[in-house]
Amino acid sequence: MATAVTARLLRVNLSRRTTAVETVPTATRELFVGGRGFGISYLYGEQPAEVDPLGEENRLIFLAGPLAGAQAQSVSRWMVVTKSPLTGAYARSVAGADFGAWLRFAGYEALLVEGKSETPVYLHLTKDGCAITDARDIWGTNTLQAQDVLHQRHGNRTRVACIGPAGERLVRYAAIASGRRTASRCGVGTVMGSKNLKAIAITADRMITLSDPDLFKELAKEQYRLYRESEKYVQHRQWGTTMTQDITNTLGVYPTRNFRYGQQKNAEKLYGEEYRKIRTGEFGCYNCSARCGKAHTVTTGEYAGAWSEGPEYESIWVFSAPIDSTSIEATIRADGLCDDLGMDTISAGNSIAFAYELYEHGIIDRKDTDGLELVYGNHQAMIKLIEKIAAREGFGDILAEGSVRAAAKIGRGAERYAIHAKGMELPAYEPRGAKSQGFNYATSNIGGSHCYGYAHQEIFGAPIPRVVNRFEEVQNADIVITNQNTTATNEVGINCSFARPWGWFPVIYAKLLAAATGCEQFADPNYLFKVGDRIVNLERAFNVREGFSRKEDRLPDRILHEPLQTFGAPGDGETVKELEQFLDRYYELRGWDEKGAPTARKLDDLGIAHIVK
Ligand code: SF4
């Protein structure tokens, strides 16, 4: 094996206006590999407990994996790790397009931003260093406009990640966009806005150093061959995620009317084939032949001219079923708008659906909603609310806080209708009909996220590591752990989560990591799985230090006590019945105590007892 490639971190302090290049210690590389591992290692190691997520002390860490920018497929994604202003917990949010590759081309696997600038700035990374540059001229622009200006200013070898008006106004679920791909969840764009950091522009040539480039090339060739043989890859290339609603609505796990129903009537108007009819383009991330981003354009009606590089499944869902609309055009308009404004579609759409249910029950009325009539099916009001949230205008200012804080402000029993885990709004899979998915939301260290440990077994029937009955509860604690640890393992790469079932994980992935870094031990998949476990445990330790425990590993009361309603799908009448027993078993298997904290023995076994005090 050739020599090891050292990872570099660029540290930027916006308060002192200083920049410094650091070498990531060998011990950190060996324990955490890269990507998400580096993220939690630096966040836990440097950040004091209980800092204000919108204060100077909160670190905002951008990460590219050790494979980014190389020939291998689907491994150039990037990630942001910080403390969330939405949940107060650990935050990690993943995105695509080219930015991950460009961070590596600039010579870094991590960019750590601390402090806060007094005036709006952007960072410009080049081979000569990092400039902290005045951004007052682009403050107030949307994410497309900001990227256009910086591309024109710095040339076509430049890629940009930036916030939009939602991030500037500290909407608690603001996103960071690069191209039309976003790091959406947990309010990572809000943290960026709190630092007065509008954008990061990277101008670089396409060049990276690999430990063993010849071996890497061979492995990448083999990976590509396996991709093309995979039926799932072919299907993903054809459809992206635009037909997942066909599956979830049939299964009865398509949350409708703010998670009251598991199916939507007439949902076929929004099925994949309907999106295909108005598809106008295809986009992909750096060096990924799947090109799963499907763009759509509206040509007629009230939303004529609306365009989106999407919507993908989550956004198709969140801008239709939660408010019981079947307008395909409204989903495209809403998705494009959220991308422009820099806002997480899942939290925005859910916060809006929460308001619709309050309106239905008479908890709020037109006086509260600035005259908007929030009746199911009224997608025009949804579009208006998206604009108002990003502008923090009127009722939008309340919803910009997320459904939990909005409920506290509104009172009158509104909290019953906020559908969240740890304060983050739930994604597009009904926990009463896909219970491992639901328990993943409850135990996820970032709150209500499907991406923290996606239950492929329940939605797509993948029998890996075994066949799963989606209505079983305690029996599937091992599956929830496997899914969460596998995701963390996958994100040291940072490999795209869609690519996981395409027939090459984990053997070639492990070998690619070894060939890229020169760390021979990474070639063993079991070594990497232990790293995944280590990452989840350190993320949990971060949350424990912030005061989180068993009491926050919850699902909404609706999920626990209200029977699911479907229109004939299996799962009708289901609730989640055994949350406490599930947690007992899950904690036991994880080696955590009864309050959900990693035990000293577990930390010792993972080799991080010296890190977690
Ligand atoms: S599968 Fe799609 S999201 Fe994943 S890396 Fe490829 S193009 Fe990007």
Coordinates of C-alpha atoms and ligand atoms in Angstrom, one line a residue:
M1 CA 0.0 0.0 0.0
A2 CA 1.3 3.5 -0.9
T3 CA 1.7 6.2 1.7
A4 CA -1.2 7.6 3.8
V5 CA -2.9 10.7 2.6
T6 CA -3.3 13.2 5.4
A7 CA -6.6 15.0 5.7
R8 CA -6.6 18.8 6.0
L9 CA -9.1 21.0 7.7
L10 CA -9.5 24.7 7.0
R11 CA -10.5 26.7 10.1
V12 CA -12.2 30.1 9.7
N13 CA -12.9 32.3 12.7
L14 CA -15.4 35.0 11.5
S15 CA -15.1 37.1 14.7
R16 CA -11.3 37.4 14.5
R17 CA -11.3 37.2 10.7
T18 CA -8.6 34.6 10.7
T19 CA -8.1 31.5 8.7
A20 CA -5.7 28.5 9.4
V21 CA -5.0 25.2 7.8
E22 CA -4.7 22.2 10.1
T23 CA -3.8 18.6 9.6
V24 CA -6.4 16.2 11.0
P25 CA -4.6 14.0 13.5
T26 CA -3.8 10.5 12.5
A27 CA -5.7 9.1 15.5
T28 CA -8.9 11.0 14.3
R29 CA -8.4 9.5 10.8
E30 CA -8.1 6.0 12.2
L31 CA -11.0 6.3 14.6
F32 CA -13.4 8.2 12.4
V33 CA -12.2 7.7 8.8
G34 CA -13.7 11.0 7.5
G35 CA -17.0 12.8 6.6
R36 CA -19.6 12.4 9.3
G37 CA -16.9 10.8 11.6
F38 CA -14.8 14.0 11.4
G39 CA -17.8 16.1 11.9
I40 CA -18.9 14.7 15.2
S41 CA -15.3 14.2 16.3
Y42 CA -14.6 18.0 16.0
L43 CA -18.0 19.1 17.2
Y44 CA -17.8 16.9 20.3
G45 CA -14.2 17.6 21.0
E46 CA -14.2 21.4 20.6
Q47 CA -17.6 22.7 21.4
P48 CA -18.6 23.4 25.0
A49 CA -22.0 22.1 26.2
E50 CA -25.1 24.2 26.0
V51 CA -23.9 26.9 23.6
D52 CA -26.5 28.9 21.8
P53 CA -27.0 27.3 18.4
L54 CA -27.3 30.8 16.9
G55 CA -24.3 32.2 19.0
E56 CA -20.7 32.7 18.1
E57 CA -19.6 29.5 19.8
N58 CA -21.5 27.1 17.7
R59 CA -19.3 25.4 15.1
L60 CA -20.5 25.0 11.5
I61 CA -18.6 22.2 9.9
F62 CA -18.7 21.5 6.1
L63 CA -17.4 18.0 5.2
A64 CA -16.3 16.2 2.0
G65 CA -15.4 12.5 2.3
P66 CA -12.0 11.1 1.4
L67 CA -13.5 9.7 -1.8
A68 CA -15.0 13.0 -3.1
G69 CA -13.7 14.2 -6.4
A70 CA -12.3 10.9 -7.4
Q71 CA -13.5 8.6 -10.2
A72 CA -15.7 6.5 -8.0
Q73 CA -19.5 6.9 -8.4
S74 CA -21.9 8.6 -6.0
V75 CA -19.3 9.4 -3.3
S76 CA -18.9 13.2 -3.8
R77 CA -21.7 14.3 -1.6
W78 CA -21.1 16.8 1.2
M79 CA -22.4 17.3 4.6
V80 CA -22.9 19.9 7.3
V81 CA -22.6 19.2 11.0
T82 CA -23.4 21.6 13.8
K83 CA -25.8 22.1 16.8
S84 CA -29.3 22.5 15.6
P85 CA -31.3 25.7 16.3
L86 CA -34.5 23.7 15.6
T87 CA -33.9 20.9 18.1
G88 CA -31.0 22.0 20.3
A89 CA -29.4 18.6 19.5
Y90 CA -26.7 17.3 17.2
A91 CA -27.3 18.2 13.6
R92 CA -26.1 16.6 10.3
S93 CA -27.5 17.4 6.9
V94 CA -26.3 15.9 3.6
A95 CA -26.4 17.4 0.1
G96 CA -25.3 16.6 -3.5
A97 CA -24.3 18.5 -6.6
D98 CA -20.5 19.3 -7.0
F99 CA -19.6 21.2 -3.8
G100 CA -18.2 18.1 -2.0
A101 CA -15.8 17.4 -4.9
W102 CA -14.8 21.1 -5.0
L103 CA -14.0 21.2 -1.3
R104 CA -11.6 18.3 -1.9
F105 CA -10.2 20.0 -5.1
A106 CA -9.4 23.0 -2.8
G107 CA -7.4 20.5 -0.7
Y108 CA -9.7 20.0 2.3
E109 CA -11.9 17.3 3.8
A110 CA -13.3 19.8 6.3
L111 CA -14.1 23.5 6.6
L112 CA -14.8 24.5 10.2
V113 CA -16.4 27.9 10.7
E114 CA -16.6 29.5 14.1
G115 CA -17.4 33.0 15.5
K116 CA -19.6 35.5 13.8
S117 CA -19.0 38.3 11.4
E118 CA -20.4 41.7 12.2
T119 CA -21.4 42.3 8.6
P120 CA -22.4 39.9 5.8
V121 CA -19.4 38.1 4.2
Y122 CA -18.6 35.2 2.0
L123 CA -15.6 32.9 1.9
H124 CA -13.6 32.5 -1.3
L125 CA -11.3 29.5 -1.3
T126 CA -8.5 29.3 -3.9
K127 CA -5.1 27.6 -4.1
D128 CA -3.8 30.8 -2.6
G129 CA -5.8 30.5 0.6
C130 CA -9.2 31.7 1.9
A131 CA -10.4 35.3 1.7
I132 CA -13.2 36.6 3.9
T133 CA -15.0 38.9 1.5
D134 CA -17.7 41.5 1.9
A135 CA -21.1 40.1 0.9
R136 CA -23.4 43.1 1.4
D137 CA -24.1 43.2 -2.3
I138 CA -25.5 39.7 -2.4
W139 CA -27.3 39.8 1.0
G140 CA -31.0 39.5 0.3
T141 CA -30.6 37.6 -3.0
N142 CA -32.1 34.1 -3.4
T143 CA -29.9 31.1 -3.7
L144 CA -29.9 31.1 -7.5
Q145 CA -29.1 34.8 -7.8
A146 CA -26.3 34.5 -5.2
Q147 CA -24.7 31.6 -7.0
D148 CA -25.0 33.4 -10.4
V149 CA -23.2 36.5 -9.1
L150 CA -20.4 34.5 -7.6
H151 CA -20.0 32.3 -10.6
Q152 CA -19.7 35.4 -12.8
R153 CA -17.3 37.0 -10.4
H154 CA -15.0 34.0 -9.9
G155 CA -15.3 32.1 -13.2
N156 CA -16.5 28.7 -14.3
R157 CA -14.0 26.8 -12.1
T158 CA -16.1 27.9 -9.2
R159 CA -18.8 26.2 -7.1
V160 CA -20.8 27.8 -4.4
A161 CA -22.8 26.8 -1.4
C162 CA -25.0 29.6 0.0
I163 CA -28.1 30.5 2.0
G164 CA -31.1 32.4 0.8
P165 CA -33.5 34.9 2.5
A166 CA -34.8 32.2 4.9
G167 CA -31.3 31.7 6.3
E168 CA -30.7 35.4 6.5
R169 CA -33.9 35.8 8.5
L170 CA -33.1 32.9 10.8
V171 CA -36.0 30.7 9.8
R172 CA -35.2 27.8 12.1
Y173 CA -35.2 25.2 9.3
A174 CA -33.2 27.2 6.7
A175 CA -31.2 25.2 4.2
I176 CA -27.8 25.6 2.4
A177 CA -27.9 25.3 -1.4
S178 CA -25.4 24.4 -4.0
G179 CA -26.7 24.2 -7.5
R180 CA -30.2 23.1 -6.8
R181 CA -29.2 20.5 -4.2
T182 CA -29.6 21.4 -0.5
A183 CA -28.4 20.5 2.9
S184 CA -31.9 21.0 4.2
R185 CA -32.6 19.5 7.6
C186 CA -31.9 20.6 11.2
G187 CA -31.5 24.3 10.4
V188 CA -27.9 24.2 9.2
G189 CA -28.7 27.3 6.9
T190 CA -30.0 29.1 10.0
V191 CA -26.6 28.6 11.7
M192 CA -24.9 29.9 8.6
G193 CA -27.2 33.0 8.6
S194 CA -26.5 33.6 12.3
K195 CA -22.9 34.0 11.4
N196 CA -23.6 36.5 8.7
L197 CA -22.1 34.0 6.3
K198 CA -23.9 34.3 2.9
A199 CA -21.8 31.9 0.9
I200 CA -18.7 29.8 0.3
A201 CA -17.2 30.0 -3.1
I202 CA -14.5 27.6 -4.2
T203 CA -12.4 28.1 -7.2
A204 CA -10.2 25.1 -8.0
D205 CA -8.8 22.8 -10.6
R206 CA -10.1 19.2 -10.7
M207 CA -7.2 17.5 -8.9
I208 CA -6.9 15.3 -5.8
T209 CA -4.3 13.1 -4.2
L210 CA -5.1 9.4 -3.7
S211 CA -2.8 7.0 -1.9
D212 CA -3.0 4.3 -4.5
P213 CA -4.5 5.8 -7.7
D214 CA -4.0 2.6 -9.9
L215 CA -5.8 0.4 -7.4
F216 CA -8.5 3.0 -6.9
K217 CA -9.1 3.2 -10.7
E218 CA -9.5 -0.6 -10.9
L219 CA -12.0 -0.6 -7.9
A220 CA -14.0 2.3 -9.4
K221 CA -14.3 0.4 -12.7
E222 CA -15.6 -2.7 -10.8
Q223 CA -18.0 -0.5 -8.8
Y224 CA -19.4 1.0 -12.1
R225 CA -19.8 -2.5 -13.6
L226 CA -21.8 -3.6 -10.5
Y227 CA -23.9 -0.5 -10.7
R228 CA -24.9 -1.1 -14.3
E229 CA -25.9 -4.7 -13.4
S230 CA -28.1 -3.7 -10.6
E231 CA -31.8 -3.5 -11.4
K232 CA -32.3 -1.0 -8.6
Y233 CA -29.7 1.3 -10.1
V234 CA -31.4 1.2 -13.5
Q235 CA -34.8 1.9 -11.8
H236 CA -33.3 4.8 -9.8
R237 CA -31.7 6.2 -13.0
Q238 CA -35.1 6.1 -14.7
W239 CA -37.3 7.5 -12.0
G240 CA -35.2 9.0 -9.2
T241 CA -37.5 9.0 -6.3
T242 CA -40.5 10.3 -8.2
M243 CA -42.5 7.1 -8.0
T244 CA -42.0 6.3 -4.3
Q245 CA -45.4 7.7 -3.5
D246 CA -46.9 4.9 -5.7
I247 CA -45.4 2.4 -3.3
T248 CA -46.0 4.2 0.0
N249 CA -49.6 5.1 -0.7
T250 CA -50.3 1.5 -1.7
L251 CA -48.6 0.3 1.5
G252 CA -50.7 2.7 3.6
V253 CA -47.7 4.6 4.9
Y254 CA -48.3 7.8 3.0
P255 CA -49.0 10.4 5.8
T256 CA -52.1 12.4 4.9
R257 CA -53.8 15.3 6.6
N258 CA -51.0 15.9 9.1
F259 CA -50.5 12.2 9.8
R260 CA -54.1 11.3 10.4
Y261 CA -54.4 8.9 7.4
G262 CA -51.9 6.5 5.8
Q263 CA -53.4 6.9 2.4
Q264 CA -54.5 9.8 0.2
K265 CA -57.6 9.5 -2.0
N266 CA -56.8 10.3 -5.6
A267 CA -53.1 10.2 -5.0
E268 CA -52.6 8.6 -8.4
K269 CA -52.8 12.1 -9.8
L270 CA -49.3 12.6 -8.2
Y271 CA -47.8 9.2 -9.1
G272 CA -44.5 8.9 -10.9
E273 CA -46.0 8.5 -14.4
E274 CA -47.7 11.9 -14.0
Y275 CA -44.4 13.6 -13.2
R276 CA -42.7 11.8 -16.1
K277 CA -45.2 13.5 -18.5
I278 CA -43.9 16.9 -17.5
R279 CA -40.3 16.0 -16.9
T280 CA -37.9 18.6 -18.6
G281 CA -34.5 17.6 -17.5
E282 CA -32.1 15.3 -15.6
F283 CA -29.4 16.3 -13.1
G284 CA -26.9 14.4 -11.1
C285 CA -24.2 14.9 -8.5
Y286 CA -20.5 15.0 -9.3
N287 CA -19.5 11.7 -11.0
C288 CA -22.7 9.8 -10.5
S289 CA -24.2 8.2 -13.6
A290 CA -27.6 7.7 -11.9
R291 CA -28.5 11.4 -12.5
C292 CA -31.5 10.9 -10.3
G293 CA -32.5 14.6 -10.1
K294 CA -35.6 14.9 -12.4
A295 CA -36.6 18.4 -13.3
H296 CA -40.2 19.4 -14.0
T297 CA -41.7 22.5 -15.6
V298 CA -45.3 23.7 -15.4
T299 CA -46.6 25.0 -18.7
T300 CA -50.2 25.8 -18.1
G301 CA -52.6 27.1 -15.4
E302 CA -51.9 29.4 -12.4
Y303 CA -48.4 28.1 -11.8
A304 CA -47.3 28.2 -15.5
G305 CA -43.6 28.8 -15.6
A306 CA -42.8 27.1 -12.3
W307 CA -39.7 25.0 -12.5
S308 CA -37.9 22.8 -10.1
E309 CA -35.0 20.3 -10.1
G310 CA -37.4 18.1 -8.4
P311 CA -39.5 17.7 -6.5
E312 CA -38.2 14.4 -5.2
Y313 CA -40.4 12.1 -3.1
E314 CA -40.2 13.9 0.2
S315 CA -41.2 17.2 -1.4
I316 CA -43.9 15.7 -3.7
W317 CA -45.4 14.3 -0.5
V318 CA -45.0 17.3 1.8
F319 CA -46.6 19.7 -0.6
S320 CA -49.6 17.5 -1.3
A321 CA -50.9 14.8 1.1
P322 CA -50.4 16.7 4.4
I323 CA -52.8 19.4 3.2
D324 CA -54.7 16.9 1.0
S325 CA -54.0 18.6 -2.3
T326 CA -53.5 16.7 -5.5
S327 CA -52.1 19.6 -7.5
I328 CA -48.9 18.3 -9.2
E329 CA -48.2 21.9 -10.3
A330 CA -48.4 23.2 -6.7
T331 CA -45.7 20.7 -5.6
I332 CA -43.4 22.0 -8.3
R333 CA -44.0 25.6 -7.5
A334 CA -43.6 25.0 -3.7
D335 CA -40.4 23.0 -4.2
G336 CA -38.8 25.5 -6.5
L337 CA -39.8 28.3 -4.1
C338 CA -38.2 26.6 -1.1
D339 CA -35.0 26.0 -3.1
D340 CA -34.9 29.6 -4.1
L341 CA -35.6 30.9 -0.6
G342 CA -33.2 28.3 1.0
M343 CA -35.7 26.4 3.2
D344 CA -36.2 22.8 4.2
T345 CA -39.2 21.5 2.4
I346 CA -40.1 18.8 5.0
S347 CA -40.2 21.2 8.0
A348 CA -41.8 23.9 6.0
G349 CA -44.6 21.7 4.6
N350 CA -45.2 20.0 7.9
S351 CA -45.4 23.3 9.8
I352 CA -48.0 24.4 7.2
A353 CA -50.0 21.2 7.6
F354 CA -49.9 21.6 11.3
A355 CA -51.5 25.1 10.8
Y356 CA -54.2 23.6 8.5
E357 CA -55.2 21.1 11.3
L358 CA -55.4 23.9 13.9
Y359 CA -57.6 25.8 11.5
E360 CA -59.8 22.8 11.0
H361 CA -60.3 22.5 14.8
G362 CA -60.9 26.2 15.3
I363 CA -57.8 26.7 17.3
I364 CA -56.8 29.4 14.8
D365 CA -58.9 31.3 12.3
R366 CA -58.5 33.9 9.5
K367 CA -57.6 36.6 12.0
D368 CA -54.5 34.6 13.0
T369 CA -53.6 33.6 9.4
D370 CA -53.6 37.0 7.8
G371 CA -56.8 36.2 6.1
L372 CA -55.7 32.9 4.6
E373 CA -58.3 30.2 4.5
L374 CA -56.4 27.0 5.5
V375 CA -58.8 24.4 4.3
Y376 CA -57.6 21.1 3.0
G377 CA -56.8 21.2 -0.7
N378 CA -56.1 24.9 -0.7
H379 CA -52.6 24.8 -2.2
Q380 CA -52.7 28.6 -3.0
A381 CA -52.6 29.3 0.7
M382 CA -49.7 26.9 1.1
I383 CA -47.7 28.8 -1.5
K384 CA -48.5 32.1 0.2
L385 CA -47.4 30.6 3.6
I386 CA -44.1 29.5 2.2
E387 CA -43.4 33.1 1.1
K388 CA -44.5 34.5 4.4
I389 CA -42.4 32.0 6.4
A390 CA -39.2 32.9 4.5
A391 CA -40.0 36.6 4.9
R392 CA -41.0 36.1 8.5
E393 CA -44.1 38.1 7.7
G394 CA -47.3 37.9 9.8
F395 CA -48.4 34.4 10.6
G396 CA -45.3 33.2 8.6
D397 CA -43.2 34.5 11.5
I398 CA -44.8 32.0 13.9
L399 CA -44.4 29.0 11.5
A400 CA -40.8 30.0 10.8
E401 CA -40.1 28.8 14.3
G402 CA -41.1 25.2 13.5
S403 CA -44.2 23.5 14.7
V404 CA -43.2 22.9 18.3
R405 CA -42.3 26.5 19.0
A406 CA -45.3 27.7 17.0
A407 CA -47.6 25.4 19.1
A408 CA -46.1 26.9 22.3
K409 CA -46.8 30.4 21.0
I410 CA -50.3 29.6 19.8
G411 CA -51.4 27.6 22.9
R412 CA -55.0 26.4 23.2
G413 CA -53.9 22.7 22.9
A414 CA -52.0 23.3 19.6
E415 CA -49.0 21.1 20.7
R416 CA -51.1 18.0 20.2
Y417 CA -51.0 18.6 16.5
A418 CA -47.2 19.2 16.1
I419 CA -45.9 16.0 14.5
H420 CA -42.2 15.8 15.3
A421 CA -39.4 13.9 17.0
K422 CA -37.0 15.9 19.2
G423 CA -38.6 19.0 17.7
M424 CA -37.9 18.2 14.0
E425 CA -40.9 17.5 11.8
L426 CA -41.4 14.0 10.5
P427 CA -40.8 12.8 6.9
A428 CA -42.9 10.9 4.5
Y429 CA -43.3 7.5 6.1
E430 CA -46.1 6.7 8.5
P431 CA -44.6 5.2 11.7
R432 CA -47.8 3.2 12.5
G433 CA -47.4 1.2 9.3
A434 CA -43.6 1.2 9.1
K435 CA -42.6 0.8 12.7
S436 CA -38.8 0.4 12.4
Q437 CA -38.9 3.6 10.4
G438 CA -40.9 5.2 13.3
F439 CA -38.5 3.9 16.0
N440 CA -35.7 5.3 13.9
Y441 CA -37.3 8.7 14.1
A442 CA -37.7 8.3 17.9
T443 CA -34.1 7.3 18.6
S444 CA -32.4 9.3 15.8
N445 CA -29.9 11.8 17.3
I446 CA -31.0 14.5 14.9
G447 CA -34.8 14.0 15.5
G448 CA -37.4 13.1 12.9
S449 CA -35.3 12.0 9.9
H450 CA -35.8 9.0 7.6
C451 CA -32.1 9.5 6.5
Y452 CA -30.7 8.7 9.9
G453 CA -31.5 5.0 9.5
Y454 CA -33.8 4.3 6.6
A455 CA -35.8 1.1 6.8
H456 CA -35.4 -0.2 3.3
Q457 CA -36.7 -3.5 4.6
E458 CA -40.1 -2.1 5.3
I459 CA -40.6 0.1 2.2
F460 CA -38.8 -1.8 -0.5
G461 CA -38.8 -5.3 1.0
A462 CA -35.0 -5.5 1.0
P463 CA -34.3 -8.7 3.0
I464 CA -31.0 -7.3 4.3
P465 CA -29.8 -8.3 6.9
R466 CA -33.1 -10.3 7.2
V467 CA -36.8 -10.2 6.2
V468 CA -38.7 -7.7 8.4
N469 CA -42.4 -7.6 9.3
R470 CA -43.1 -3.9 9.3
F471 CA -45.8 -4.1 12.0
E472 CA -43.5 -5.8 14.6
E473 CA -42.1 -3.5 17.2
V474 CA -39.6 -4.8 19.9
Q475 CA -38.5 -7.6 17.7
N476 CA -37.0 -5.2 15.2
A477 CA -34.8 -3.2 17.6
D478 CA -31.7 -4.9 15.9
I479 CA -32.9 -3.7 12.5
V480 CA -33.2 -0.1 13.7
I481 CA -29.6 -0.3 15.0
T482 CA -28.3 -1.9 11.9
N483 CA -29.9 0.8 9.7
Q484 CA -28.5 3.6 11.8
N485 CA -25.0 2.2 12.0
T486 CA -24.9 1.3 8.3
T487 CA -25.9 4.9 7.4
A488 CA -23.2 6.3 9.6
T489 CA -20.7 3.9 8.0
N490 CA -21.9 4.9 4.6
E491 CA -21.4 8.6 5.4
V492 CA -17.7 8.5 6.3
G493 CA -17.4 8.2 2.5
I494 CA -19.6 10.3 1.9
N495 CA -21.5 7.7 -0.2
C496 CA -25.0 8.6 -1.4
S497 CA -27.7 6.7 0.6
F498 CA -29.6 5.8 -2.6
A499 CA -26.5 3.9 -3.8
R500 CA -26.4 1.6 -0.8
P501 CA -28.7 -1.1 -2.2
W502 CA -26.9 -1.2 -5.6
G503 CA -24.9 -4.3 -5.0
W504 CA -21.4 -3.0 -4.1
F505 CA -21.6 -2.0 -0.5
P506 CA -19.7 -2.8 1.6
V507 CA -16.8 -4.6 0.2
I508 CA -15.7 -2.3 -2.7
Y509 CA -16.6 0.8 -0.6
A510 CA -14.2 -0.4 2.1
K511 CA -11.4 -1.1 -0.5
L512 CA -11.9 2.3 -2.1
L513 CA -11.5 4.0 1.3
A514 CA -8.3 2.2 1.9
A515 CA -6.9 2.9 -1.6
A516 CA -7.8 6.6 -1.2
T517 CA -6.4 7.2 2.3
G518 CA -3.6 4.6 2.6
C519 CA -5.2 3.3 5.8
E520 CA -5.1 -0.5 5.1
Q521 CA -7.5 -1.3 8.0
F522 CA -10.3 0.5 6.2
A523 CA -10.4 -2.3 3.6
D524 CA -12.1 -4.5 6.2
P525 CA -15.9 -3.8 6.2
N526 CA -16.1 -4.9 9.9
Y527 CA -13.7 -2.2 10.8
L528 CA -15.9 0.3 9.1
F529 CA -19.1 -1.0 10.7
K530 CA -17.5 -0.4 14.1
V531 CA -16.6 3.1 13.0
G532 CA -20.4 3.6 12.2
D533 CA -21.3 2.4 15.7
R534 CA -18.7 4.7 17.2
I535 CA -20.1 7.7 15.3
V536 CA -23.7 7.1 16.4
N537 CA -22.4 6.7 20.0
L538 CA -20.5 9.9 20.0
E539 CA -23.5 11.7 18.5
R540 CA -25.5 10.3 21.3
A541 CA -22.9 11.4 23.9
F542 CA -23.1 14.9 22.4
N543 CA -26.9 14.9 23.0
V544 CA -26.5 13.5 26.5
R545 CA -24.2 16.3 27.3
E546 CA -26.8 18.7 26.0
G547 CA -29.4 17.2 28.4
F548 CA -31.1 14.8 26.1
S549 CA -32.2 11.4 27.5
R550 CA -34.9 8.7 27.2
K551 CA -37.6 11.3 27.6
E552 CA -36.7 12.8 24.3
D553 CA -36.8 9.4 22.4
R554 CA -40.4 9.9 21.7
L555 CA -43.0 9.7 19.0
P556 CA -46.0 12.1 18.8
D557 CA -49.1 11.1 20.9
R558 CA -51.1 10.7 17.7
I559 CA -48.8 7.9 16.6
L560 CA -49.0 6.2 20.0
H561 CA -52.7 6.6 20.7
E562 CA -54.8 7.4 17.5
P563 CA -55.5 4.4 15.3
L564 CA -54.1 4.9 11.8
Q565 CA -56.8 5.3 9.2
T566 CA -56.4 4.0 5.6
F567 CA -58.7 3.3 2.8
G568 CA -58.2 -0.4 2.7
A569 CA -54.4 -0.8 3.0
P570 CA -53.0 -3.1 5.6
G571 CA -52.2 -1.3 8.8
D572 CA -55.7 0.3 9.3
G573 CA -56.3 0.7 13.0
E574 CA -52.6 0.3 13.9
T575 CA -50.8 2.4 16.7
V576 CA -47.3 2.1 18.0
K577 CA -47.9 0.2 21.2
E578 CA -44.6 -0.8 22.7
L579 CA -42.4 2.3 22.6
E580 CA -41.1 1.8 26.2
Q581 CA -40.4 -1.9 25.7
F582 CA -38.7 -1.1 22.3
L583 CA -36.4 1.5 24.0
D584 CA -35.5 -1.0 26.7
R585 CA -34.4 -3.6 24.1
Y586 CA -32.8 -1.0 21.8
Y587 CA -30.7 0.5 24.7
E588 CA -29.7 -3.0 25.8
L589 CA -28.5 -4.0 22.4
R590 CA -26.7 -0.7 22.0
G591 CA -25.0 -1.1 25.3
W592 CA -26.6 2.0 26.7
D593 CA -28.1 2.5 30.2
E594 CA -31.8 2.7 30.9
K595 CA -31.8 6.5 30.2
G596 CA -30.3 6.0 26.8
A597 CA -26.7 7.1 27.6
P598 CA -23.8 5.0 26.3
T599 CA -22.2 3.1 29.2
A600 CA -18.5 3.4 30.1
R601 CA -18.1 -0.2 29.0
K602 CA -19.6 0.5 25.6
L603 CA -17.4 3.6 25.1
D604 CA -14.4 1.7 26.1
D605 CA -15.3 -1.1 23.6
L606 CA -15.5 1.5 20.9
G607 CA -12.2 3.1 21.8
I608 CA -13.7 6.5 22.7
A609 CA -13.7 6.4 26.5
H610 CA -10.9 8.9 26.5
I611 CA -13.0 11.3 24.4
V612 CA -16.3 11.2 26.3
K613 CA -15.9 12.6 29.7
Ligands
SF4_1 S1 -28.0 8.8 -6.8 FE1 -28.8 10.8 -7.2 S2 -28.5 11.9 -5.2 FE2 -27.2 10.1 -5.2 S3 -25.2 10.8 -5.8 FE3 -26.3 10.0 -7.6 S4 -27.3 11.8 -8.6 FE4 -26.7 12.4 -6.5

